[in-house]
Amino acid sequence: MAKTNEKVNAKRRPALRTALLRQSREAALNAVQTFNNPLTTFKTETFIVLMVIAWTYLLHAYYRQKGVEYRYHTKGPRRRKFDRTRSGDYKYWDLERCLRDRDCPLDVPTKENLRFLNGLRNEIQHHRSAGVDDRFTGRYLACCLNYEKYVSSLFGSKYSLGSVAAFTLQFRDLESAPTHRDAVQPLPANVSKYVVDFDGELSDETLASPSFRRRFLFVPVVTNKEAQADEVIQFVPLESDLGKRISSAYRQIVLKEVERPKHLPGEIVRLMRSEGFHGFSMHHHTLLWKHLDARNPGKGLGACVAGTWYWYDRWLQVVRDHCNQHRGKYCP
């Protein structure tokens, strides 16, 4: 009887895998179409929800293909007991559980990109968050390109979506578009804190990976070559002379653009006291950063400039959380 069940499951596996892939691709296509629709105002929230579904079904299809059990269950003395919904159906792994599994085929930057989007959805799901549609487009694009990469590499080019989603046409000229600083609305405080905390835990390698976020530099193309006259995009090799000049100039702009606010220790102590933690002193601040090894460069909490240590906003939040956890000690 057991062998008969195994044969039935083996026959059902390809059919169920194909159904999961079909649903996964449809969710991904709907995510991109919704985000690119100029009449849609609920872009980011819808995009993330649909892409989470797309990736979840993609990984379910992969685990089914590999024979990995992706239903929630507990191990009993003799057999596994599967978790079920109220209606009696099996409970399948959510995306986060799929990413944690040792058989997950995704690389680290791709996993972190998905974790970022999942967490961002949790921050904005109960209210409209200004700025998120424009601010994180590089991460949304990376999510789409990562999906195309893995659906093709894991299941074959016939499942590719590369020929389906076309280049998005624009009504706004890139030359006349407002600057990034003027065009993008400031993020809500909770979203900004989430981004700072999330990125602060990542390695420099992951942050720089195109699988975590994609960044492009666009310039108008003018050519006298008839064969290239209608090309919208030209890709310049990074190792070429032009690529090196663009990379050098762009990195200078980025460094200037993302310069982070810095605080001296005395300023942090004054800020904590102004927030009601009158018992917090420079001595307590010193004990805290030593206890947490906060000056370790790898933690990215501050920097030494001209022999003086400055703290970033991330450390300021660590101090604030510490004070809130010990109110009895610092509040008279």
Short mmCIF file of C-alpha atoms in Angstrom, two decimals:
data_model
loop_
_atom_site.label_atom_id
_atom_site.label_comp_id
_atom_site.label_asym_id
_atom_site.label_seq_id
_atom_site.Cartn_x
_atom_site.Cartn_y
_atom_site.Cartn_z
CA MET A 1 0.00 0.00 0.00
CA ALA A 2 2.85 2.37 0.87
CA LYS A 3 4.52 1.73 -2.50
CA THR A 4 1.24 2.46 -4.29
CA ASN A 5 0.95 5.83 -2.50
CA GLU A 6 4.55 6.67 -3.42
CA LYS A 7 3.80 5.98 -7.09
CA VAL A 8 0.69 8.18 -6.97
CA ASN A 9 2.63 11.01 -5.32
CA ALA A 10 5.44 10.68 -7.90
CA LYS A 11 2.91 11.02 -10.73
CA ARG A 12 1.22 14.03 -9.10
CA ARG A 13 4.50 15.83 -8.40
CA PRO A 14 5.14 17.19 -11.94
CA ALA A 15 1.51 18.25 -12.41
CA LEU A 16 1.39 20.11 -9.09
CA ARG A 17 4.78 21.66 -9.74
CA THR A 18 3.57 22.95 -13.11
CA ALA A 19 0.44 24.41 -11.51
CA LEU A 20 2.52 26.17 -8.88
CA LEU A 21 4.81 27.61 -11.55
CA ARG A 22 1.85 28.82 -13.58
CA GLN A 23 0.41 30.62 -10.55
CA SER A 24 3.83 31.98 -9.66
CA ARG A 25 4.41 33.48 -13.11
CA GLU A 26 0.93 34.98 -13.20
CA ALA A 27 1.47 36.65 -9.83
CA ALA A 28 4.83 38.07 -10.98
CA LEU A 29 3.33 39.42 -14.22
CA ASN A 30 0.45 41.04 -12.35
CA ALA A 31 2.90 42.61 -9.92
CA VAL A 32 4.90 44.25 -12.72
CA GLN A 33 1.83 45.30 -14.71
CA THR A 34 0.26 46.90 -11.65
CA PHE A 35 3.42 48.80 -10.73
CA ASN A 36 3.87 50.05 -14.30
CA ASN A 37 0.24 51.11 -14.66
CA PRO A 38 0.22 54.95 -14.59
CA LEU A 39 -3.32 54.97 -13.20
CA THR A 40 -2.42 52.84 -10.17
CA THR A 41 -1.75 54.71 -6.91
CA PHE A 42 -1.41 51.67 -4.64
CA LYS A 43 1.75 50.49 -6.39
CA THR A 44 4.28 49.32 -3.81
CA GLU A 45 1.85 47.50 -1.54
CA THR A 46 0.29 45.56 -4.42
CA PHE A 47 3.66 44.84 -6.02
CA ILE A 48 5.15 43.39 -2.83
CA VAL A 49 2.11 41.24 -2.00
CA LEU A 50 2.05 39.74 -5.49
CA MET A 51 5.81 39.22 -5.68
CA VAL A 52 5.80 37.50 -2.29
CA ILE A 53 3.14 35.14 -3.66
CA ALA A 54 5.19 34.64 -6.84
CA TRP A 55 8.38 33.77 -4.95
CA THR A 56 6.55 31.57 -2.44
CA TYR A 57 4.97 29.46 -5.21
CA LEU A 58 8.29 29.37 -7.07
CA LEU A 59 10.07 27.93 -4.04
CA HIS A 60 7.18 25.54 -3.34
CA ALA A 61 7.56 24.25 -6.90
CA TYR A 62 11.31 23.85 -6.38
CA TYR A 63 10.89 21.99 -3.09
CA ARG A 64 8.24 19.74 -4.61
CA GLN A 65 10.59 18.97 -7.49
CA LYS A 66 13.38 18.10 -5.02
CA GLY A 67 11.11 16.07 -2.75
CA VAL A 68 11.47 18.48 0.21
CA GLU A 69 8.51 18.50 2.61
CA TYR A 70 7.28 22.11 2.70
CA ARG A 71 4.22 21.65 4.89
CA TYR A 72 4.33 22.73 8.52
CA HIS A 73 4.42 19.73 10.82
CA THR A 74 5.67 18.40 14.14
CA LYS A 75 7.48 15.12 14.61
CA GLY A 76 5.62 12.57 16.68
CA PRO A 77 6.95 9.36 18.20
CA ARG A 78 5.96 7.36 15.09
CA ARG A 79 4.81 9.73 12.38
CA ARG A 80 4.65 13.40 11.50
CA LYS A 81 1.63 15.44 12.49
CA PHE A 82 0.79 18.08 9.88
CA ASP A 83 -0.55 21.49 10.87
CA ARG A 84 -3.91 22.30 9.33
CA THR A 85 -6.09 25.34 8.75
CA ARG A 86 -9.59 25.70 10.23
CA SER A 87 -11.02 24.21 7.07
CA GLY A 88 -8.74 21.19 7.41
CA ASP A 89 -6.27 22.01 4.63
CA TYR A 90 -2.51 21.69 5.09
CA LYS A 91 -0.49 24.72 6.15
CA TYR A 92 2.34 25.37 3.71
CA TRP A 93 5.53 27.29 4.36
CA ASP A 94 5.40 31.04 4.04
CA LEU A 95 8.17 32.87 2.19
CA GLU A 96 10.36 33.50 5.25
CA ARG A 97 10.31 29.80 6.14
CA CYS A 98 11.16 28.92 2.54
CA LEU A 99 14.17 31.26 2.67
CA ARG A 100 15.46 29.74 5.92
CA ASP A 101 15.52 26.17 4.67
CA ARG A 102 18.96 24.69 4.08
CA ASP A 103 17.87 23.52 0.61
CA CYS A 104 16.86 27.03 -0.50
CA PRO A 105 18.59 27.63 -3.88
CA LEU A 106 18.72 31.45 -3.64
CA ASP A 107 21.92 33.40 -2.99
CA VAL A 108 22.29 35.69 0.04
CA PRO A 109 21.64 39.07 -1.67
CA THR A 110 18.47 37.68 -3.28
CA LYS A 111 17.24 36.41 0.09
CA GLU A 112 17.96 39.75 1.75
CA ASN A 113 16.15 41.59 -1.03
CA LEU A 114 13.04 39.50 -0.37
CA ARG A 115 13.34 39.90 3.39
CA PHE A 116 13.58 43.65 2.94
CA LEU A 117 10.43 43.77 0.80
CA ASN A 118 8.57 41.49 3.21
CA GLY A 119 9.48 43.71 6.14
CA LEU A 120 8.63 46.87 4.20
CA ARG A 121 5.18 45.46 3.52
CA ASN A 122 4.67 44.96 7.26
CA GLU A 123 5.62 48.61 7.90
CA ILE A 124 3.21 50.07 5.34
CA GLN A 125 0.32 47.62 5.20
CA HIS A 126 -1.98 49.57 7.54
CA HIS A 127 -1.44 53.06 6.11
CA ARG A 128 -0.36 54.91 2.98
CA SER A 129 3.38 55.58 3.11
CA ALA A 130 4.60 58.47 1.00
CA GLY A 131 7.85 58.06 -0.92
CA VAL A 132 8.06 54.27 -1.05
CA ASP A 133 7.02 54.03 -4.72
CA ASP A 134 10.04 56.07 -5.86
CA ARG A 135 12.64 55.50 -3.15
CA PHE A 136 13.15 51.75 -3.51
CA THR A 137 12.66 51.17 -7.24
CA GLY A 138 16.19 49.71 -7.44
CA ARG A 139 15.18 47.01 -4.98
CA TYR A 140 11.89 46.33 -6.75
CA LEU A 141 13.73 45.97 -10.07
CA ALA A 142 16.28 43.63 -8.48
CA CYS A 143 13.40 41.49 -7.19
CA CYS A 144 11.99 41.17 -10.71
CA LEU A 145 15.35 40.39 -12.34
CA ASN A 146 16.16 37.88 -9.61
CA TYR A 147 12.83 36.17 -10.26
CA GLU A 148 13.56 35.93 -13.98
CA LYS A 149 17.02 34.54 -13.23
CA TYR A 150 15.82 31.78 -10.91
CA VAL A 151 12.63 30.75 -12.70
CA SER A 152 14.73 30.22 -15.84
CA SER A 153 17.72 28.55 -14.18
CA LEU A 154 15.70 26.24 -11.94
CA PHE A 155 12.95 25.23 -14.36
CA GLY A 156 14.17 26.08 -17.85
CA SER A 157 13.98 28.96 -20.31
CA LYS A 158 10.42 28.05 -21.33
CA TYR A 159 9.26 29.62 -18.06
CA SER A 160 11.11 32.88 -18.73
CA LEU A 161 9.17 36.14 -18.52
CA GLY A 162 11.90 38.17 -20.19
CA SER A 163 10.09 38.43 -23.51
CA VAL A 164 6.73 39.25 -21.92
CA ALA A 165 7.49 42.41 -19.91
CA ALA A 166 8.54 45.15 -22.31
CA PHE A 167 10.43 48.39 -21.69
CA THR A 168 8.19 50.94 -19.98
CA LEU A 169 7.56 54.06 -22.05
CA GLN A 170 7.64 57.45 -20.31
CA PHE A 171 5.78 60.74 -20.68
CA ARG A 172 8.46 62.53 -18.63
CA ASP A 173 11.77 63.37 -20.27
CA LEU A 174 14.68 62.19 -18.11
CA GLU A 175 16.56 65.41 -18.92
CA SER A 176 13.75 67.64 -17.65
CA ALA A 177 12.82 65.44 -14.69
CA PRO A 178 13.27 66.98 -11.23
CA THR A 179 16.31 65.97 -9.22
CA HIS A 180 16.10 62.91 -7.01
CA ARG A 181 16.19 65.01 -3.87
CA ASP A 182 13.28 67.21 -5.04
CA ALA A 183 11.19 64.44 -6.62
CA VAL A 184 11.14 61.86 -3.81
CA GLN A 185 9.00 62.52 -0.77
CA PRO A 186 10.51 61.98 2.67
CA LEU A 187 9.79 58.60 4.20
CA PRO A 188 7.61 58.21 7.30
CA ALA A 189 9.65 57.84 10.49
CA ASN A 190 8.79 54.17 11.02
CA VAL A 191 9.74 53.24 7.45
CA SER A 192 12.96 55.25 7.61
CA LYS A 193 13.94 53.52 10.87
CA TYR A 194 13.14 50.12 9.36
CA VAL A 195 15.38 50.79 6.33
CA VAL A 196 18.28 52.07 8.46
CA ASP A 197 18.06 49.10 10.83
CA PHE A 198 17.71 46.53 8.04
CA ASP A 199 20.55 47.86 5.89
CA GLY A 200 22.76 48.26 8.94
CA GLU A 201 22.74 44.51 9.50
CA LEU A 202 23.90 43.70 5.97
CA SER A 203 27.46 43.26 4.76
CA ASP A 204 28.97 45.73 2.30
CA GLU A 205 29.08 42.93 -0.26
CA THR A 206 25.33 42.33 -0.01
CA LEU A 207 24.51 46.06 -0.13
CA ALA A 208 26.58 46.45 -3.30
CA SER A 209 25.16 43.35 -4.98
CA PRO A 210 22.86 43.90 -7.99
CA SER A 211 20.76 41.04 -6.61
CA PHE A 212 19.90 43.23 -3.62
CA ARG A 213 19.25 46.45 -5.57
CA ARG A 214 19.75 47.54 -9.15
CA ARG A 215 21.01 50.99 -10.09
CA PHE A 216 21.37 52.40 -13.59
CA LEU A 217 22.66 55.64 -15.02
CA PHE A 218 20.64 56.81 -18.03
CA VAL A 219 21.83 59.35 -20.61
CA PRO A 220 20.30 60.27 -23.99
CA VAL A 221 21.83 58.30 -26.88
CA VAL A 222 22.69 60.04 -30.14
CA THR A 223 24.30 58.00 -32.92
CA ASN A 224 24.96 58.32 -36.63
CA LYS A 225 24.84 54.57 -37.13
CA GLU A 226 21.56 53.60 -38.78
CA ALA A 227 21.55 50.16 -37.13
CA GLN A 228 21.66 51.74 -33.68
CA ALA A 229 19.49 54.79 -34.32
CA ASP A 230 16.37 53.38 -32.66
CA GLU A 231 18.00 51.72 -29.66
CA VAL A 232 16.59 52.94 -26.37
CA ILE A 233 19.34 51.61 -24.12
CA GLN A 234 22.99 50.89 -24.71
CA PHE A 235 24.99 48.94 -22.13
CA VAL A 236 28.54 50.11 -21.54
CA PRO A 237 31.04 47.52 -20.18
CA LEU A 238 32.27 48.58 -16.75
CA GLU A 239 35.88 47.78 -17.65
CA SER A 240 35.84 50.06 -20.72
CA ASP A 241 37.28 53.60 -20.58
CA LEU A 242 33.79 55.11 -20.73
CA GLY A 243 32.50 52.69 -18.12
CA LYS A 244 35.34 53.56 -15.75
CA ARG A 245 34.73 57.31 -16.17
CA ILE A 246 30.99 56.94 -15.56
CA SER A 247 31.55 54.65 -12.57
CA SER A 248 34.05 57.07 -11.02
CA ALA A 249 31.80 60.10 -11.49
CA TYR A 250 28.69 58.27 -10.30
CA ARG A 251 30.34 57.00 -7.13
CA GLN A 252 31.43 60.54 -6.27
CA ILE A 253 27.84 61.69 -6.63
CA VAL A 254 26.53 58.81 -4.54
CA LEU A 255 28.98 59.44 -1.72
CA LYS A 256 27.95 63.06 -1.57
CA GLU A 257 24.26 62.20 -1.78
CA VAL A 258 24.17 59.62 1.01
CA GLU A 259 26.44 61.37 3.52
CA ARG A 260 24.94 60.47 6.88
CA PRO A 261 24.36 62.82 9.82
CA LYS A 262 26.96 62.49 12.58
CA HIS A 263 26.73 63.22 16.31
CA LEU A 264 29.32 63.88 18.98
CA PRO A 265 28.86 62.02 22.29
CA GLY A 266 27.94 65.20 24.15
CA GLU A 267 25.16 65.91 21.65
CA ILE A 268 23.70 62.43 22.17
CA VAL A 269 23.69 62.88 25.95
CA ARG A 270 21.93 66.25 25.60
CA LEU A 271 19.35 64.75 23.25
CA MET A 272 18.57 61.93 25.69
CA ARG A 273 18.16 64.42 28.53
CA SER A 274 15.86 66.58 26.41
CA GLU A 275 13.70 63.48 25.89
CA GLY A 276 13.31 63.07 29.66
CA PHE A 277 16.21 60.78 30.53
CA HIS A 278 17.82 63.31 32.89
CA GLY A 279 19.88 60.65 34.67
CA PHE A 280 21.70 59.63 31.51
CA SER A 281 25.27 60.97 31.56
CA MET A 282 28.45 60.81 29.51
CA HIS A 283 29.65 58.07 31.87
CA HIS A 284 26.60 55.94 31.03
CA HIS A 285 27.12 56.59 27.33
CA THR A 286 30.75 55.45 27.52
CA LEU A 287 29.82 52.30 29.45
CA LEU A 288 27.15 51.49 26.87
CA TRP A 289 29.31 51.77 23.75
CA LYS A 290 32.12 49.80 25.40
CA HIS A 291 29.72 47.07 26.50
CA LEU A 292 28.29 46.77 22.96
CA ASP A 293 31.66 47.18 21.23
CA ALA A 294 29.92 49.92 19.26
CA ARG A 295 33.12 51.43 17.87
CA ASN A 296 33.84 48.26 15.97
CA PRO A 297 34.00 49.51 12.35
CA GLY A 298 32.21 46.41 11.14
CA LYS A 299 29.03 47.42 12.98
CA GLY A 300 28.69 50.68 11.06
CA LEU A 301 27.49 52.69 14.06
CA GLY A 302 29.98 55.53 13.71
CA ALA A 303 33.22 56.73 12.16
CA CYS A 304 36.48 58.35 13.16
CA VAL A 305 37.02 61.68 11.37
CA ALA A 306 40.27 63.62 11.90
CA GLY A 307 40.90 61.79 15.18
CA THR A 308 37.39 62.39 16.58
CA TRP A 309 34.72 59.70 16.83
CA TYR A 310 31.29 60.59 15.47
CA TRP A 311 28.13 58.54 15.89
CA TYR A 312 25.53 57.86 13.19
CA ASP A 313 21.75 58.00 13.66
CA ARG A 314 21.69 54.21 14.07
CA TRP A 315 23.69 54.53 17.30
CA LEU A 316 21.43 57.34 18.46
CA GLN A 317 18.48 54.96 18.14
CA VAL A 318 20.38 52.24 20.05
CA VAL A 319 20.95 54.69 22.91
CA ARG A 320 17.30 55.77 22.83
CA ASP A 321 16.11 52.15 22.99
CA HIS A 322 18.50 51.49 25.88
CA CYS A 323 17.15 54.46 27.81
CA ASN A 324 13.56 53.40 27.21
CA GLN A 325 14.35 49.92 28.49
CA HIS A 326 15.85 51.38 31.70
CA ARG A 327 13.47 54.24 32.42
CA GLY A 328 13.60 53.58 36.11
CA LYS A 329 17.31 54.26 36.09
CA TYR A 330 17.41 57.40 33.94
CA CYS A 331 14.06 59.07 34.64
CA PRO A 332 13.82 60.80 38.05
#
